């Protein structure tokens, strides 16, 4: 048996959008089950996101500490952000986020993992990149606001992040998945075997 996610779509007999926000919305679909019954499913519609595990020459990961109001915690995270427009190239978005949030650029990019954050209640898809050959970006820093204005920046050894994940001290999805995927890739066929940065992403198709 091949363990692989596959596309499938059950028939939607009715749909409505009871809430539309600045970046996301809520949709209610009436979905026909295999036995013919119809059920209502409410879920958040999300444009998609990218995240960057930036690894420096000392095997440290660039992380940011930011307040997240829904969970009432200040979380350590890797740089991440929304796809600004439908069909946006995710690599370009990731490079933008790395520059805006950390004023950093990278020479080498690979795909670490593609994930759905909460597929039972949201259609958000995230592509997590590995960025190597990290250096400071030129020019002035991007002006940030709101929660981002209070961010802390640090570089933390990979081993310390793994310890924190397994100890239940670090909780951000992209950080957890990215760090563990990095360790798994190293233990397997190596980082150079990871997918190229422009690998297809069926969850959020994009132009070249």
Coordinates of C-alpha atoms in Angstrom, one line a residue:
X1 CA 0.0 0.0 0.0
X2 CA 1.3 3.4 -1.0
X3 CA 0.8 5.9 1.8
X4 CA 0.2 9.2 0.0
X5 CA -2.5 11.9 0.2
X6 CA -4.8 12.0 -2.9
X7 CA -7.1 14.7 -4.2
X8 CA -10.9 14.0 -3.7
X9 CA -13.9 16.2 -3.6
X10 CA -17.4 15.3 -2.3
X11 CA -20.3 17.1 -3.8
X12 CA -21.2 20.5 -2.3
X13 CA -25.0 21.0 -2.7
X14 CA -25.0 24.6 -1.2
X15 CA -22.5 27.1 0.1
X16 CA -22.4 30.5 1.8
X17 CA -19.9 32.9 3.2
X18 CA -21.2 34.3 6.5
X19 CA -18.0 36.2 7.4
X20 CA -15.4 37.9 5.3
X21 CA -12.3 39.4 7.0
X22 CA -9.3 41.3 5.9
X23 CA -7.2 38.2 5.0
X24 CA -9.5 35.2 5.5
X25 CA -13.2 34.3 5.5
X26 CA -15.5 31.7 6.9
X27 CA -17.4 29.4 4.5
X28 CA -20.3 27.1 5.3
X29 CA -20.8 24.2 2.8
X30 CA -23.5 21.6 2.7
X31 CA -21.6 18.4 1.8
X32 CA -23.2 15.1 0.6
X33 CA -21.7 12.1 2.4
X34 CA -21.1 8.8 0.7
X35 CA -24.3 7.4 2.2
X36 CA -26.3 10.3 0.7
X37 CA -26.8 12.3 3.9
X38 CA -26.0 16.0 3.8
X39 CA -24.0 17.7 6.6
X40 CA -22.9 21.3 7.2
X41 CA -19.2 22.0 7.4
X42 CA -17.9 25.4 8.6
X43 CA -14.3 26.3 7.8
X44 CA -11.8 29.1 7.4
X45 CA -10.8 30.0 3.9
X46 CA -7.1 31.0 3.8
X47 CA -4.9 32.3 1.0
X48 CA -2.0 30.1 2.0
X49 CA 1.4 30.8 3.6
X50 CA 5.1 30.3 3.4
X51 CA 7.7 29.8 6.1
X52 CA 11.5 29.8 6.1
X53 CA 13.9 27.7 8.2
X54 CA 17.0 29.8 7.7
X55 CA 20.2 27.9 8.7
X56 CA 23.5 29.7 9.2
X57 CA 27.0 28.3 8.9
X58 CA 27.1 27.6 12.7
X59 CA 24.1 25.3 12.4
X60 CA 21.8 27.8 14.0
X61 CA 18.2 28.6 13.0
X62 CA 16.9 32.1 12.7
X63 CA 13.9 32.4 15.0
X64 CA 11.5 35.2 16.0
X65 CA 9.5 35.6 19.2
X66 CA 6.1 37.1 18.6
X67 CA 2.8 37.6 20.5
X68 CA -0.1 35.5 19.1
X69 CA -3.4 36.8 20.5
X70 CA -5.6 33.7 19.7
X71 CA -3.4 31.5 22.0
X72 CA -2.4 34.2 24.4
X73 CA 1.3 33.3 24.2
X74 CA 4.5 34.8 22.9
X75 CA 5.8 32.1 20.5
X76 CA 9.1 31.3 19.0
X77 CA 8.6 30.9 15.3
X78 CA 10.5 30.9 12.0
X79 CA 9.9 33.7 9.5
X80 CA 6.6 33.2 7.8
X81 CA 3.8 35.1 6.0
X82 CA 0.8 35.0 3.7
X83 CA 0.7 34.6 0.0
X84 CA -0.3 38.1 -0.9
X85 CA -2.1 37.3 -4.2
X86 CA -3.6 34.2 -5.7
X87 CA -1.0 32.3 -7.8
X88 CA 2.0 34.1 -6.2
X89 CA 5.3 32.2 -6.5
X90 CA 5.9 30.8 -3.0
X91 CA 9.7 31.2 -3.3
X92 CA 9.3 34.9 -4.0
X93 CA 7.0 35.2 -1.0
X94 CA 9.4 33.3 1.2
X95 CA 12.3 35.5 0.2
X96 CA 10.2 38.6 0.8
X97 CA 9.2 37.4 4.3
X98 CA 12.8 36.6 5.2
X99 CA 13.9 40.1 4.2
X100 CA 10.9 41.9 5.9
X101 CA 11.0 40.0 9.2
X102 CA 14.7 39.4 9.7
X103 CA 16.5 41.6 7.1
X104 CA 18.3 38.5 5.8
X105 CA 18.8 37.0 2.4
X106 CA 19.9 33.4 1.4
X107 CA 21.8 31.9 -1.5
X108 CA 20.4 28.4 -1.5
X109 CA 16.7 27.3 -1.2
X110 CA 15.0 23.9 -1.0
X111 CA 11.5 22.8 0.0
X112 CA 11.5 21.1 3.4
X113 CA 7.8 20.3 3.7
X114 CA 4.2 21.1 2.6
X115 CA 1.6 21.0 5.3
X116 CA -2.1 21.7 6.0
X117 CA -2.1 23.4 9.4
X118 CA -5.6 22.4 10.5
X119 CA -7.4 20.5 7.7
X120 CA -10.5 19.8 9.8
X121 CA -11.4 23.5 10.1
X122 CA -9.2 25.5 7.7
X123 CA -7.9 25.1 4.2
X124 CA -4.6 26.8 5.0
X125 CA -1.6 25.3 3.1
X126 CA 1.9 26.1 4.1
X127 CA 5.1 25.5 2.2
X128 CA 8.2 25.4 4.5
X129 CA 11.5 26.2 2.8
X130 CA 15.1 25.5 3.9
X131 CA 17.3 28.5 3.3
X132 CA 21.1 28.3 3.5
X133 CA 24.0 30.7 2.7
X134 CA 22.4 33.3 5.0
X135 CA 23.7 36.8 5.1
X136 CA 22.4 40.3 6.0
X137 CA 20.3 42.0 3.4
X138 CA 21.3 45.3 1.9
X139 CA 19.5 48.6 2.3
X140 CA 17.2 49.8 5.1
X141 CA 15.2 47.5 7.3
X142 CA 11.5 47.0 6.4
X143 CA 9.2 49.0 8.6
X144 CA 7.0 46.7 10.8
X145 CA 3.9 47.4 12.9
X146 CA 1.5 45.9 15.3
X147 CA 2.7 42.6 16.8
X148 CA 5.7 42.5 14.5
X149 CA 7.0 45.8 16.0
X150 CA 7.6 43.9 19.2
X151 CA 9.4 40.9 17.8
X152 CA 12.6 39.5 19.2
X153 CA 15.2 37.9 16.9
X154 CA 17.6 35.1 17.8
X155 CA 19.8 32.4 16.3
X156 CA 19.4 29.1 18.1
X157 CA 21.3 25.8 17.5
X158 CA 19.2 23.1 15.8
X159 CA 19.8 20.6 18.7
X160 CA 18.4 23.1 21.2
X161 CA 15.2 23.6 19.1
X162 CA 14.8 19.8 18.8
X163 CA 15.1 19.5 22.6
X164 CA 12.5 22.3 23.0
X165 CA 10.0 20.7 20.6
X166 CA 10.2 17.3 22.3
X167 CA 10.0 18.8 25.7
X168 CA 6.7 20.6 24.9
X169 CA 8.3 24.1 25.1
X170 CA 8.0 25.1 21.5
X171 CA 4.6 24.9 19.8
X172 CA 4.5 26.9 16.5
X173 CA 3.6 24.5 13.7
X174 CA 6.1 25.7 11.1
X175 CA 9.0 25.7 13.6
X176 CA 8.1 22.2 14.8
X177 CA 7.6 20.7 11.3
X178 CA 10.6 22.6 9.9
X179 CA 13.1 21.6 12.5
X180 CA 12.1 17.9 12.7
X181 CA 12.0 17.7 8.8
X182 CA 15.5 19.1 8.8
X183 CA 16.7 16.5 11.2
X184 CA 14.9 13.7 9.3
X185 CA 16.4 14.9 6.0
X186 CA 19.9 14.9 7.4
X187 CA 19.4 11.4 8.8
X188 CA 18.1 10.2 5.4
X189 CA 19.4 11.1 2.0
X190 CA 20.8 14.5 3.0
X191 CA 19.7 18.1 2.5
X192 CA 20.7 18.1 -1.2
X193 CA 18.0 15.4 -1.8
X194 CA 15.3 17.8 -0.8
X195 CA 12.9 19.1 -3.5
X196 CA 14.0 22.1 -5.4
X197 CA 12.6 25.5 -4.4
X198 CA 10.4 25.6 -7.5
X199 CA 8.8 22.2 -7.0
X200 CA 5.1 22.0 -7.9
X201 CA 2.7 22.7 -5.1
X202 CA -0.8 21.4 -6.0
X203 CA -2.4 22.9 -2.9
X204 CA -1.5 26.4 -4.1
X205 CA -0.6 26.2 -7.8
X206 CA 1.7 29.0 -9.1
X207 CA 3.3 30.4 -12.2
X208 CA 7.1 30.1 -12.7

